[in-house]
Amino acid sequence: MTSSRPDPVRYPVTDPVAAGRPAPEVVRTASSPVTSGLARVMDDLVRIPGTRYRMGLDPVIGLVPVVGDALGTVVAAAVLAEAIRNRVPVHILFRMGWNYLVDAVLGVIPFVGDVADAAHKATSKNLRLVDRTIAEGRRVDTDARGYLLRAVGAVGLMLLVLIGMAGLALWGLLRVIGLL
């Protein structure tokens, strides 16, 4: 029995654009495994025995004053970069920034903030927000430069707010202990 369809053309694995063919359209349906893994490790690594509640390394690492905040910032940057790479609308980036802002405010309170951080799980919330936005097909269809400028501006504004809050917290702490 013969087939009426021609054999598919097989191209060697090369850069399609360099070979004169259009680049294949990549359809994204979820965030990358790297950011999903980071969110799981930071927020949902182990189940607390006797409960349905899961906890990650974020509140544990948060007990170490500078290291915990730095690692949390790196993971937040990875999730924000994932959102920007998938051209998530800027208003979604601001919602993600709000989650990180709440996380930062909670983290200012020693020990109590780490417990609240375990309950808030900003990284997992933001990754679910990115996944839902991608799954719904809500992408920005503007030119790359204009979107990148707005996205970087939004992230920069969020960073300024976080840095300002950190400065106020440091000022308040120094005031309380009598160094100012």
PDB file of C-alpha atoms in Angstrom:
ATOM      1  CA  MET A   1       0.000   0.000   0.000  1.00  0.00           C
ATOM      2  CA  THR A   2       1.433   3.360  -0.990  1.00  0.00           C
ATOM      3  CA  SER A   3       0.898   6.642   0.719  1.00  0.00           C
ATOM      4  CA  SER A   4      -0.336   9.676  -1.165  1.00  0.00           C
ATOM      5  CA  ARG A   5       1.525  12.026   1.164  1.00  0.00           C
ATOM      6  CA  PRO A   6       5.074  12.959   0.241  1.00  0.00           C
ATOM      7  CA  ASP A   7       7.824  12.145   2.667  1.00  0.00           C
ATOM      8  CA  PRO A   8       8.471  14.995   5.085  1.00  0.00           C
ATOM      9  CA  VAL A   9      11.492  17.109   4.297  1.00  0.00           C
ATOM     10  CA  ARG A  10      14.155  16.509   6.905  1.00  0.00           C
ATOM     11  CA  TYR A  11      16.526  19.353   7.549  1.00  0.00           C
ATOM     12  CA  PRO A  12      19.771  18.938   9.412  1.00  0.00           C
ATOM     13  CA  VAL A  13      19.749  20.498  12.848  1.00  0.00           C
ATOM     14  CA  THR A  14      20.967  24.020  12.148  1.00  0.00           C
ATOM     15  CA  ASP A  15      19.840  27.525  12.819  1.00  0.00           C
ATOM     16  CA  PRO A  16      16.644  27.844  10.731  1.00  0.00           C
ATOM     17  CA  VAL A  17      17.069  31.588  10.210  1.00  0.00           C
ATOM     18  CA  ALA A  18      20.637  31.163   8.945  1.00  0.00           C
ATOM     19  CA  ALA A  19      19.403  28.468   6.534  1.00  0.00           C
ATOM     20  CA  GLY A  20      16.883  30.926   5.054  1.00  0.00           C
ATOM     21  CA  ARG A  21      13.819  29.392   6.715  1.00  0.00           C
ATOM     22  CA  PRO A  22      11.603  31.230   9.195  1.00  0.00           C
ATOM     23  CA  ALA A  23      12.195  30.502  12.850  1.00  0.00           C
ATOM     24  CA  PRO A  24       9.669  28.054  14.289  1.00  0.00           C
ATOM     25  CA  GLU A  25       7.027  29.567  16.552  1.00  0.00           C
ATOM     26  CA  VAL A  26       7.583  28.473  20.114  1.00  0.00           C
ATOM     27  CA  VAL A  27       4.320  28.000  21.956  1.00  0.00           C
ATOM     28  CA  ARG A  28       4.685  28.431  25.701  1.00  0.00           C
ATOM     29  CA  THR A  29       2.153  26.816  27.985  1.00  0.00           C
ATOM     30  CA  ALA A  30       3.941  27.140  31.324  1.00  0.00           C
ATOM     31  CA  SER A  31       7.002  28.551  33.007  1.00  0.00           C
ATOM     32  CA  SER A  32      10.378  26.902  32.601  1.00  0.00           C
ATOM     33  CA  PRO A  33      11.336  23.878  34.686  1.00  0.00           C
ATOM     34  CA  VAL A  34      14.124  25.920  36.273  1.00  0.00           C
ATOM     35  CA  THR A  35      11.840  28.577  37.741  1.00  0.00           C
ATOM     36  CA  SER A  36       9.246  25.953  38.682  1.00  0.00           C
ATOM     37  CA  GLY A  37      11.954  24.026  40.511  1.00  0.00           C
ATOM     38  CA  LEU A  38      13.200  27.163  42.252  1.00  0.00           C
ATOM     39  CA  ALA A  39       9.697  28.019  43.433  1.00  0.00           C
ATOM     40  CA  ARG A  40       9.185  24.481  44.711  1.00  0.00           C
ATOM     41  CA  VAL A  41      12.488  24.471  46.619  1.00  0.00           C
ATOM     42  CA  MET A  42      11.879  27.922  48.083  1.00  0.00           C
ATOM     43  CA  ASP A  43       8.200  27.497  49.025  1.00  0.00           C
ATOM     44  CA  ASP A  44       7.015  23.866  48.923  1.00  0.00           C
ATOM     45  CA  LEU A  45       9.969  21.510  49.416  1.00  0.00           C
ATOM     46  CA  VAL A  46       8.742  19.345  52.304  1.00  0.00           C
ATOM     47  CA  ARG A  47       5.395  18.567  53.868  1.00  0.00           C
ATOM     48  CA  ILE A  48       5.123  19.277  57.573  1.00  0.00           C
ATOM     49  CA  PRO A  49       4.281  15.923  59.194  1.00  0.00           C
ATOM     50  CA  GLY A  50       0.691  15.550  60.295  1.00  0.00           C
ATOM     51  CA  THR A  51      -0.511  18.439  58.127  1.00  0.00           C
ATOM     52  CA  ARG A  52      -1.200  19.179  54.473  1.00  0.00           C
ATOM     53  CA  TYR A  53       1.003  22.263  54.699  1.00  0.00           C
ATOM     54  CA  ARG A  54       4.266  22.409  52.767  1.00  0.00           C
ATOM     55  CA  MET A  55       7.301  24.543  53.537  1.00  0.00           C
ATOM     56  CA  GLY A  56      10.418  25.395  51.556  1.00  0.00           C
ATOM     57  CA  LEU A  57      13.840  26.811  52.221  1.00  0.00           C
ATOM     58  CA  ASP A  58      12.818  30.483  51.995  1.00  0.00           C
ATOM     59  CA  PRO A  59      11.805  30.953  55.651  1.00  0.00           C
ATOM     60  CA  VAL A  60      14.732  28.839  56.868  1.00  0.00           C
ATOM     61  CA  ILE A  61      17.295  30.743  54.803  1.00  0.00           C
ATOM     62  CA  GLY A  62      15.546  33.963  55.805  1.00  0.00           C
ATOM     63  CA  LEU A  63      16.801  33.405  59.348  1.00  0.00           C
ATOM     64  CA  VAL A  64      20.327  34.196  58.110  1.00  0.00           C
ATOM     65  CA  PRO A  65      20.227  38.003  57.895  1.00  0.00           C
ATOM     66  CA  VAL A  66      21.928  38.918  54.594  1.00  0.00           C
ATOM     67  CA  VAL A  67      22.168  35.564  52.803  1.00  0.00           C
ATOM     68  CA  GLY A  68      18.442  34.819  53.029  1.00  0.00           C
ATOM     69  CA  ASP A  69      17.430  38.150  51.556  1.00  0.00           C
ATOM     70  CA  ALA A  70      20.020  37.879  48.785  1.00  0.00           C
ATOM     71  CA  LEU A  71      18.906  34.380  47.779  1.00  0.00           C
ATOM     72  CA  GLY A  72      15.251  35.432  47.869  1.00  0.00           C
ATOM     73  CA  THR A  73      16.099  38.355  45.593  1.00  0.00           C
ATOM     74  CA  VAL A  74      17.846  36.074  43.092  1.00  0.00           C
ATOM     75  CA  VAL A  75      14.830  33.765  42.927  1.00  0.00           C
ATOM     76  CA  ALA A  76      12.479  36.751  42.587  1.00  0.00           C
ATOM     77  CA  ALA A  77      14.630  38.047  39.734  1.00  0.00           C
ATOM     78  CA  ALA A  78      14.454  34.662  37.999  1.00  0.00           C
ATOM     79  CA  VAL A  79      10.655  34.596  38.193  1.00  0.00           C
ATOM     80  CA  LEU A  80      10.403  38.205  36.985  1.00  0.00           C
ATOM     81  CA  ALA A  81      12.814  37.416  34.127  1.00  0.00           C
ATOM     82  CA  GLU A  82      10.618  34.431  33.211  1.00  0.00           C
ATOM     83  CA  ALA A  83       7.600  36.726  33.120  1.00  0.00           C
ATOM     84  CA  ILE A  84       9.374  39.285  30.945  1.00  0.00           C
ATOM     85  CA  ARG A  85      10.729  36.578  28.619  1.00  0.00           C
ATOM     86  CA  ASN A  86       7.153  35.397  28.078  1.00  0.00           C
ATOM     87  CA  ARG A  87       6.017  39.011  27.522  1.00  0.00           C
ATOM     88  CA  VAL A  88       3.574  39.039  30.399  1.00  0.00           C
ATOM     89  CA  PRO A  89       1.650  42.348  30.502  1.00  0.00           C
ATOM     90  CA  VAL A  90       3.203  45.093  32.631  1.00  0.00           C
ATOM     91  CA  HIS A  91       0.205  45.252  34.989  1.00  0.00           C
ATOM     92  CA  ILE A  92       0.871  41.583  35.841  1.00  0.00           C
ATOM     93  CA  LEU A  93       4.497  42.514  36.571  1.00  0.00           C
ATOM     94  CA  PHE A  94       3.198  45.123  39.017  1.00  0.00           C
ATOM     95  CA  ARG A  95       1.006  42.490  40.715  1.00  0.00           C
ATOM     96  CA  MET A  96       4.076  40.298  41.036  1.00  0.00           C
ATOM     97  CA  GLY A  97       5.973  43.250  42.474  1.00  0.00           C
ATOM     98  CA  TRP A  98       3.183  43.765  45.002  1.00  0.00           C
ATOM     99  CA  ASN A  99       3.570  40.139  46.155  1.00  0.00           C
ATOM    100  CA  TYR A 100       7.305  40.659  46.603  1.00  0.00           C
ATOM    101  CA  LEU A 101       6.686  43.942  48.402  1.00  0.00           C
ATOM    102  CA  VAL A 102       4.344  42.232  50.882  1.00  0.00           C
ATOM    103  CA  ASP A 103       6.990  39.516  51.284  1.00  0.00           C
ATOM    104  CA  ALA A 104       9.648  42.147  52.009  1.00  0.00           C
ATOM    105  CA  VAL A 105       7.455  43.969  54.523  1.00  0.00           C
ATOM    106  CA  LEU A 106       6.733  40.710  56.318  1.00  0.00           C
ATOM    107  CA  GLY A 107      10.422  39.820  56.285  1.00  0.00           C
ATOM    108  CA  VAL A 108      11.383  42.993  58.152  1.00  0.00           C
ATOM    109  CA  ILE A 109       9.982  41.603  61.401  1.00  0.00           C
ATOM    110  CA  PRO A 110      12.609  39.249  62.887  1.00  0.00           C
ATOM    111  CA  PHE A 111      11.466  35.614  63.286  1.00  0.00           C
ATOM    112  CA  VAL A 112       7.769  36.512  63.027  1.00  0.00           C
ATOM    113  CA  GLY A 113       8.442  37.699  59.497  1.00  0.00           C
ATOM    114  CA  ASP A 114       9.986  34.351  58.603  1.00  0.00           C
ATOM    115  CA  VAL A 115       6.879  32.515  59.799  1.00  0.00           C
ATOM    116  CA  ALA A 116       4.689  34.929  57.822  1.00  0.00           C
ATOM    117  CA  ASP A 117       6.987  34.442  54.836  1.00  0.00           C
ATOM    118  CA  ALA A 118       6.383  30.691  55.030  1.00  0.00           C
ATOM    119  CA  ALA A 119       2.633  31.354  54.831  1.00  0.00           C
ATOM    120  CA  HIS A 120       2.757  34.055  52.128  1.00  0.00           C
ATOM    121  CA  LYS A 121       4.887  32.143  49.544  1.00  0.00           C
ATOM    122  CA  ALA A 122       5.393  35.043  47.139  1.00  0.00           C
ATOM    123  CA  THR A 123       7.526  33.035  44.709  1.00  0.00           C
ATOM    124  CA  SER A 124       4.880  30.348  44.225  1.00  0.00           C
ATOM    125  CA  LYS A 125       2.129  32.959  43.933  1.00  0.00           C
ATOM    126  CA  ASN A 126       4.032  34.819  41.254  1.00  0.00           C
ATOM    127  CA  LEU A 127       4.907  31.689  39.314  1.00  0.00           C
ATOM    128  CA  ARG A 128       1.241  30.630  39.330  1.00  0.00           C
ATOM    129  CA  LEU A 129       0.378  34.122  38.093  1.00  0.00           C
ATOM    130  CA  VAL A 130       2.902  33.799  35.236  1.00  0.00           C
ATOM    131  CA  ASP A 131       1.669  30.291  34.353  1.00  0.00           C
ATOM    132  CA  ARG A 132      -1.971  31.401  34.348  1.00  0.00           C
ATOM    133  CA  THR A 133      -1.167  34.429  32.193  1.00  0.00           C
ATOM    134  CA  ILE A 134       0.751  32.263  29.704  1.00  0.00           C
ATOM    135  CA  ALA A 135      -1.989  29.614  29.634  1.00  0.00           C
ATOM    136  CA  GLU A 136      -4.636  32.266  28.957  1.00  0.00           C
ATOM    137  CA  GLY A 137      -2.545  33.582  26.078  1.00  0.00           C
ATOM    138  CA  ARG A 138      -2.275  37.077  27.530  1.00  0.00           C
ATOM    139  CA  ARG A 139       0.927  38.347  25.969  1.00  0.00           C
ATOM    140  CA  VAL A 140       2.044  41.772  24.931  1.00  0.00           C
ATOM    141  CA  ASP A 141       2.125  41.910  21.137  1.00  0.00           C
ATOM    142  CA  THR A 142       4.093  45.116  20.808  1.00  0.00           C
ATOM    143  CA  ASP A 143       7.604  45.573  19.511  1.00  0.00           C
ATOM    144  CA  ALA A 144      10.263  44.072  21.758  1.00  0.00           C
ATOM    145  CA  ARG A 145      12.055  47.344  22.575  1.00  0.00           C
ATOM    146  CA  GLY A 146       8.918  49.160  23.745  1.00  0.00           C
ATOM    147  CA  TYR A 147       7.832  46.256  25.916  1.00  0.00           C
ATOM    148  CA  LEU A 148      11.303  45.761  27.357  1.00  0.00           C
ATOM    149  CA  LEU A 149      11.570  49.456  28.256  1.00  0.00           C
ATOM    150  CA  ARG A 150       8.206  49.367  30.060  1.00  0.00           C
ATOM    151  CA  ALA A 151       8.995  46.061  31.778  1.00  0.00           C
ATOM    152  CA  VAL A 152      12.437  47.196  32.927  1.00  0.00           C
ATOM    153  CA  GLY A 153      10.904  50.479  34.099  1.00  0.00           C
ATOM    154  CA  ALA A 154       8.281  48.590  36.113  1.00  0.00           C
ATOM    155  CA  VAL A 155      10.895  46.320  37.702  1.00  0.00           C
ATOM    156  CA  GLY A 156      13.139  49.323  38.376  1.00  0.00           C
ATOM    157  CA  LEU A 157      10.284  51.156  40.088  1.00  0.00           C
ATOM    158  CA  MET A 158       9.597  48.099  42.232  1.00  0.00           C
ATOM    159  CA  LEU A 159      13.287  47.918  43.169  1.00  0.00           C
ATOM    160  CA  LEU A 160      13.319  51.598  44.141  1.00  0.00           C
ATOM    161  CA  VAL A 161      10.320  51.055  46.407  1.00  0.00           C
ATOM    162  CA  LEU A 162      11.957  48.008  48.004  1.00  0.00           C
ATOM    163  CA  ILE A 163      15.269  49.833  48.479  1.00  0.00           C
ATOM    164  CA  GLY A 164      13.419  52.792  49.974  1.00  0.00           C
ATOM    165  CA  MET A 165      11.583  50.509  52.378  1.00  0.00           C
ATOM    166  CA  ALA A 166      14.848  48.799  53.344  1.00  0.00           C
ATOM    167  CA  GLY A 167      16.385  52.215  54.021  1.00  0.00           C
ATOM    168  CA  LEU A 168      13.432  53.232  56.178  1.00  0.00           C
ATOM    169  CA  ALA A 169      13.614  49.934  58.084  1.00  0.00           C
ATOM    170  CA  LEU A 170      17.350  50.417  58.666  1.00  0.00           C
ATOM    171  CA  TRP A 171      16.806  54.012  59.754  1.00  0.00           C
ATOM    172  CA  GLY A 172      14.081  52.891  62.180  1.00  0.00           C
ATOM    173  CA  LEU A 173      16.263  50.133  63.582  1.00  0.00           C
ATOM    174  CA  LEU A 174      19.194  52.481  64.109  1.00  0.00           C
ATOM    175  CA  ARG A 175      16.843  54.965  65.763  1.00  0.00           C
ATOM    176  CA  VAL A 176      15.436  52.338  68.113  1.00  0.00           C
ATOM    177  CA  ILE A 177      18.848  51.121  69.266  1.00  0.00           C
ATOM    178  CA  GLY A 178      20.047  54.703  69.759  1.00  0.00           C
ATOM    179  CA  LEU A 179      22.673  55.046  67.052  1.00  0.00           C
ATOM    180  CA  LEU A 180      20.816  57.973  65.415  1.00  0.00           C
TER     181      LEU A 180
END
